[in-house]
Tab-separated table of C-alpha atoms and ligand atoms in Angstrom:
chain	number	residue	atom	x	y	z
C	84	UNK	CA	28.575	139.835	167.659
C	85	UNK	CA	29.032	138.508	163.994
C	86	UNK	CA	32.193	136.497	164.299
C	87	UNK	CA	35.091	135.983	162.035
C	88	UNK	CA	35.853	132.377	161.241
C	89	UNK	CA	37.473	131.022	164.170
C	90	UNK	CA	40.569	129.907	162.990
C	91	UNK	CA	41.286	133.274	161.149
C	92	UNK	CA	40.046	135.096	164.663
C	93	UNK	CA	42.671	133.135	166.148
C	94	UNK	CA	45.064	133.737	163.907
C	95	UNK	CA	44.443	137.636	164.217
C	96	UNK	CA	44.270	137.736	167.992
C	97	UNK	CA	47.986	136.132	168.004
C	98	UNK	CA	49.305	138.303	165.605
C	99	UNK	CA	47.864	141.284	167.751
C	100	UNK	CA	49.017	140.161	170.944
C	101	UNK	CA	52.826	139.404	169.252
C	102	UNK	CA	52.743	143.068	168.319
C	103	UNK	CA	51.632	144.214	171.475
C	104	UNK	CA	54.206	142.269	173.387
C	105	UNK	CA	57.236	143.777	171.011
C	106	UNK	CA	55.539	147.154	171.603
C	107	UNK	CA	55.894	146.698	175.370
C	108	UNK	CA	59.362	145.171	174.783
C	109	UNK	CA	60.767	148.065	172.913
C	110	UNK	CA	59.327	150.735	175.256
C	111	UNK	CA	61.186	148.597	178.504
C	112	UNK	CA	64.310	148.281	176.281
C	113	UNK	CA	64.389	152.399	175.812
C	114	UNK	CA	64.040	152.518	179.447
C	115	UNK	CA	60.127	153.866	179.098
C	116	UNK	CA	56.941	152.811	180.784
C	117	UNK	CA	55.320	150.034	178.936
C	118	UNK	CA	52.131	152.097	178.507
C	119	UNK	CA	54.329	154.966	177.286
C	120	UNK	CA	53.657	153.840	173.607
C	121	UNK	CA	50.094	153.390	172.397
C	122	UNK	CA	49.554	150.569	169.610
C	123	UNK	CA	47.367	152.077	166.945
C	124	UNK	CA	46.114	149.006	165.189
C	125	UNK	CA	45.540	150.145	161.336
C	126	UNK	CA	42.365	148.424	160.208
C	127	UNK	CA	42.447	149.948	156.731
C	128	UNK	CA	40.965	147.583	154.137
C	129	UNK	CA	39.927	145.046	156.788
C	130	UNK	CA	36.313	144.436	158.073
C	131	UNK	CA	34.582	145.881	161.189
C	132	UNK	CA	34.487	142.094	162.317
C	133	UNK	CA	38.265	142.214	162.842
C	134	UNK	CA	38.141	145.213	164.703
C	135	UNK	CA	35.203	143.861	167.023
C	136	UNK	CA	37.661	140.701	167.485
C	137	UNK	CA	40.440	142.905	169.069
C	138	UNK	CA	37.974	145.214	170.815
C	139	UNK	CA	36.707	142.073	172.480
C	140	UNK	CA	40.322	141.440	173.678
C	141	UNK	CA	40.569	144.768	175.214
C	142	UNK	CA	42.299	146.640	172.286
C	143	UNK	CA	40.550	150.137	172.061
C	144	UNK	CA	42.524	152.120	169.631
C	145	UNK	CA	42.124	151.937	165.817
C	146	UNK	CA	43.691	153.916	162.974
C	147	UNK	CA	42.169	154.471	159.343
C	148	UNK	CA	43.436	156.327	156.333
C	149	UNK	CA	40.320	156.949	154.080
C	150	UNK	CA	37.318	158.942	155.348
C	151	UNK	CA	34.392	157.183	153.736
C	152	UNK	CA	36.144	153.753	154.840
C	153	UNK	CA	36.469	154.759	158.235
C	154	UNK	CA	32.851	156.609	158.725
C	155	UNK	CA	31.168	153.534	157.568
C	156	UNK	CA	33.500	150.969	159.593
C	157	UNK	CA	32.870	152.988	163.028
C	158	UNK	CA	29.205	152.441	162.514
C	159	UNK	CA	29.583	148.765	161.584
C	160	UNK	CA	31.649	148.224	164.552
C	161	UNK	CA	29.057	150.327	167.042
C	162	UNK	CA	26.305	147.708	165.563
C	163	UNK	CA	28.280	144.764	165.828
C	164	UNK	CA	29.228	145.384	169.432
C	165	UNK	CA	26.523	147.148	170.815
C	166	UNK	CA	26.374	150.968	171.559
C	167	UNK	CA	28.181	150.924	174.922
C	168	UNK	CA	31.095	148.587	173.890
C	169	UNK	CA	31.021	150.097	170.397
C	170	UNK	CA	31.832	153.484	171.831
C	171	UNK	CA	34.902	152.304	173.647
C	172	UNK	CA	36.661	152.144	170.873
C	173	UNK	CA	38.614	155.102	169.922
C	174	UNK	CA	39.515	155.920	166.288
C	175	UNK	CA	42.503	157.930	165.002
C	176	UNK	CA	42.555	159.282	161.325
C	177	UNK	CA	46.002	158.683	160.301
C	178	UNK	CA	45.514	159.285	156.435
C	179	UNK	CA	46.506	162.160	154.223
C	180	UNK	CA	43.387	164.919	154.283
C	181	UNK	CA	42.666	167.114	151.327
C	182	UNK	CA	41.427	170.323	152.981
C	183	UNK	CA	37.921	170.184	151.631
C	184	UNK	CA	37.538	167.060	153.510
C	185	UNK	CA	38.044	168.487	157.106
C	186	UNK	CA	34.414	168.768	157.758
C	187	UNK	CA	33.976	165.350	157.310
C	188	UNK	CA	36.444	164.148	160.151
C	189	UNK	CA	36.291	166.851	163.058
C	190	UNK	CA	34.661	165.540	165.811
C	191	UNK	CA	34.856	161.864	165.033
C	192	UNK	CA	38.246	160.946	165.723
C	193	UNK	CA	39.900	161.400	168.996
C	194	UNK	CA	43.154	162.211	167.002
C	195	UNK	CA	44.137	163.502	163.591
C	196	UNK	CA	47.839	162.448	162.762
C	197	UNK	CA	48.290	164.337	159.564
C	198	UNK	CA	47.777	168.172	159.413
C	199	UNK	CA	50.249	169.138	156.614
C	200	UNK	CA	48.806	172.812	155.840
C	201	UNK	CA	47.367	176.253	157.056
C	202	UNK	CA	44.271	175.651	154.629
C	203	UNK	CA	43.457	172.090	156.478
C	204	UNK	CA	44.142	173.488	159.867
C	205	UNK	CA	41.876	176.569	159.391
C	206	UNK	CA	39.061	174.533	157.583
C	207	UNK	CA	39.297	172.245	160.792
C	208	UNK	CA	39.056	175.478	163.027
C	209	UNK	CA	36.202	177.211	161.299
C	210	UNK	CA	34.097	173.601	160.990
C	211	UNK	CA	34.890	172.862	164.799
C	212	UNK	CA	33.818	176.016	165.427
C	213	UNK	CA	30.460	175.123	164.106
C	214	UNK	CA	29.924	172.059	165.925
C	215	UNK	CA	27.771	172.035	169.481
C	216	UNK	CA	30.093	169.158	170.936
C	217	UNK	CA	32.515	166.324	169.575
C	218	UNK	CA	31.695	162.753	169.899
C	219	UNK	CA	35.212	161.809	171.157
C	220	UNK	CA	35.181	162.667	174.766
C	221	UNK	CA	37.478	165.528	174.206
C	222	UNK	CA	36.228	168.725	175.716
C	223	UNK	CA	33.447	170.146	173.398
C	224	UNK	CA	34.468	171.488	170.144
C	225	UNK	CA	38.266	170.650	170.442
C	226	UNK	CA	39.969	168.411	168.375
C	227	UNK	CA	43.575	166.691	169.105
C	228	UNK	CA	45.922	167.089	165.909
C	229	UNK	CA	49.064	166.215	164.846
C	230	UNK	CA	51.159	167.741	162.214
C	231	UNK	CA	52.801	165.402	159.677
C	232	UNK	CA	56.177	166.268	158.491
C	233	UNK	CA	57.604	165.390	155.536
C	234	UNK	CA	60.745	163.766	157.297
C	235	UNK	CA	62.377	162.316	154.030
C	236	UNK	CA	62.080	165.267	151.476
C	237	UNK	CA	60.129	163.087	149.146
C	238	UNK	CA	58.200	165.457	146.378
C	239	UNK	CA	55.413	162.889	146.181
C	240	UNK	CA	54.836	162.558	149.881
C	241	UNK	CA	52.312	164.437	151.869
C	242	UNK	CA	53.351	166.217	154.959
C	243	UNK	CA	54.648	170.046	155.707
C	244	UNK	CA	58.333	170.697	154.352
C	245	UNK	CA	60.662	170.409	157.331
C	246	UNK	CA	61.569	174.084	157.038
C	247	UNK	CA	58.280	174.933	157.656
C	248	UNK	CA	57.006	172.816	160.339
C	249	UNK	CA	58.052	175.423	163.098
C	250	UNK	CA	55.741	177.959	161.638
C	251	UNK	CA	52.859	175.776	160.892
C	252	UNK	CA	52.934	174.246	164.417
C	253	UNK	CA	52.780	178.144	165.835
C	254	UNK	CA	49.768	178.962	163.622
C	255	UNK	CA	48.001	175.566	164.494
C	256	UNK	CA	48.846	176.305	168.276
C	257	UNK	CA	47.160	179.345	168.156
C	258	UNK	CA	43.627	177.966	166.755
C	259	UNK	CA	41.339	178.237	169.646
C	260	UNK	CA	39.644	174.753	169.026
C	261	UNK	CA	42.684	172.715	167.648
C	262	UNK	CA	44.761	171.126	170.338
C	263	UNK	CA	48.307	170.532	168.854
C	264	UNK	CA	49.751	167.306	170.790
C	265	UNK	CA	53.120	166.707	168.650
C	266	UNK	CA	54.057	165.395	165.064
C	267	UNK	CA	54.019	162.545	162.796
C	268	UNK	CA	56.036	161.344	160.289
C	269	UNK	CA	56.761	158.300	157.609
C	270	UNK	CA	60.116	157.679	156.440
C	271	UNK	CA	60.541	156.827	152.711
C	272	UNK	CA	59.146	153.288	151.956
C	273	UNK	CA	62.309	151.808	151.263
C	274	UNK	CA	64.027	153.133	154.360
C	275	UNK	CA	62.548	150.353	156.660
C	276	UNK	CA	64.326	148.834	159.970
C	277	UNK	CA	67.438	150.347	160.987
C	278	UNK	CA	67.457	152.834	157.729
C	279	UNK	CA	64.106	154.581	159.649
C	280	UNK	CA	66.243	155.405	162.827
C	281	UNK	CA	68.131	158.587	161.376
C	282	UNK	CA	64.482	159.978	159.921
C	283	UNK	CA	63.005	159.114	163.652
C	284	UNK	CA	65.599	161.060	165.318
C	285	UNK	CA	65.313	163.930	163.125
C	286	UNK	CA	61.826	164.019	163.741
C	287	UNK	CA	62.216	164.005	167.663
C	288	UNK	CA	64.629	167.057	167.344
C	289	UNK	CA	62.438	168.541	165.495
C	290	UNK	CA	59.599	167.953	168.187
C	291	UNK	CA	61.971	169.364	170.606
C	292	UNK	CA	62.856	172.350	169.055
C	293	UNK	CA	59.265	173.444	168.625
C	294	UNK	CA	58.571	172.596	171.985
C	295	UNK	CA	61.209	174.885	173.033
C	296	UNK	CA	60.378	178.051	170.557
C	297	UNK	CA	56.449	177.372	171.452
C	298	UNK	CA	56.934	177.159	175.096
C	299	UNK	CA	54.053	174.102	175.165
C	300	UNK	CA	54.432	170.581	175.520
C	301	UNK	CA	54.110	168.542	172.240
C	302	UNK	CA	54.013	165.078	174.126
C	303	UNK	CA	53.386	162.970	170.998
C	304	UNK	CA	55.457	161.768	168.222
C	305	UNK	CA	53.433	159.196	166.084
C	306	UNK	CA	56.091	157.126	163.920
C	307	UNK	CA	56.852	153.526	163.177
C	308	UNK	CA	55.123	151.095	161.500
C	309	UNK	CA	55.057	147.257	160.606
C	310	UNK	CA	58.537	147.398	159.465
C	311	UNK	CA	60.196	150.136	161.913
C	312	UNK	CA	58.243	150.473	165.067
C	313	UNK	CA	60.550	149.176	167.134
C	314	UNK	CA	63.317	151.553	165.832
C	315	UNK	CA	60.684	154.271	166.305
C	316	UNK	CA	60.070	153.396	170.023
C	317	UNK	CA	63.631	153.601	170.411
C	318	UNK	CA	63.570	157.199	169.123
C	319	UNK	CA	60.896	158.121	171.482
C	320	UNK	CA	57.504	157.188	169.628
C	321	UNK	CA	54.805	157.475	171.697
C	322	UNK	CA	52.155	156.343	169.149
C	323	UNK	CA	53.147	153.556	166.635
C	324	UNK	CA	50.660	152.586	163.589
C	325	UNK	CA	50.997	149.048	162.865
C	326	UNK	CA	48.615	147.510	160.225
C	327	UNK	CA	50.085	144.416	158.383
C	328	UNK	CA	51.907	142.743	161.194
C	329	UNK	CA	48.443	142.729	162.789
C	330	UNK	CA	45.850	142.274	160.102
C	331	UNK	CA	47.915	140.703	157.429
C	332	UNK	CA	48.612	141.971	154.121
C	333	UNK	CA	46.425	144.250	152.325
C	334	UNK	CA	45.169	143.699	148.906
C	335	UNK	CA	44.491	147.701	148.499
F	409	PLP	C1	48.657	151.953	156.106
F	409	PLP	C2	49.244	152.650	156.916
F	409	PLP	C3	50.130	152.386	158.647
F	409	PLP	C4	50.168	150.862	158.448
F	409	PLP	O1	51.370	150.221	157.790
F	409	PLP	P1	51.609	148.648	157.883
F	409	PLP	O2	53.183	148.777	157.162
F	409	PLP	O3	50.466	148.232	157.363
F	409	PLP	O4	51.948	148.473	159.505
F	409	PLP	C5	50.834	153.265	159.040
F	409	PLP	N1	50.593	154.806	158.980
F	409	PLP	C6	50.024	155.383	157.731
F	409	PLP	C7	49.837	156.634	157.685
F	409	PLP	C8	48.890	154.230	156.968
F	409	PLP	O5	48.827	154.904	156.034
């Protein structure tokens, strides 16, 4: 495996282990099992070597936001680690997707976090119907997805409007090749730490209501980033997406 410079690699490992411990501690503090919250290490803008370094520590879940970068990195990680170990790595797509990009992501990520329109969901469903099998270990042709909700009602932010979340969920739940697993949200940029709590709480109440209305379990809540993942866990997050606190600051 091509290595990072050892000093850099040691710092990365240490930051990762600290975040992992904080996630576990926050889960325990909210009365949940340590493994009830999965840590998605957000590797966008960081090299495949950094992903391989954490995978060698046994961490196998990574998140990416940009399609071309993600697909290239998946290949690079496989070739750095070798096919078998490389295939243990699971990738989540966490970024915004234009509906015309649906064809590039389905079957290539074990979870897509940010479905936010009927058009995008329909394009995914249509594409999946054309694929022979997925490459992610999910049942053939089935793609796990979350719906992103614009929880801060921000005009520039992606995500379905709060008022439309239930009806989009209902539509997605009826698509045979999409498996709706829950919701994702991002509070407004400046609402970090405890200021993010009401947004996370609101997201959870929306999830509970939609679960009730559809009569199906929606187990996942993807919420919480470097500045607020502990608050998100306290409100029921099952997936936290942490980039900066693990990999360091991004130039881009
Ligand atoms: C970049 C990104 C993250 C990680 O943010 P950090 O503040 O670096 O932890 C989480 N979620 C999404 C959707 C992102 O695009």
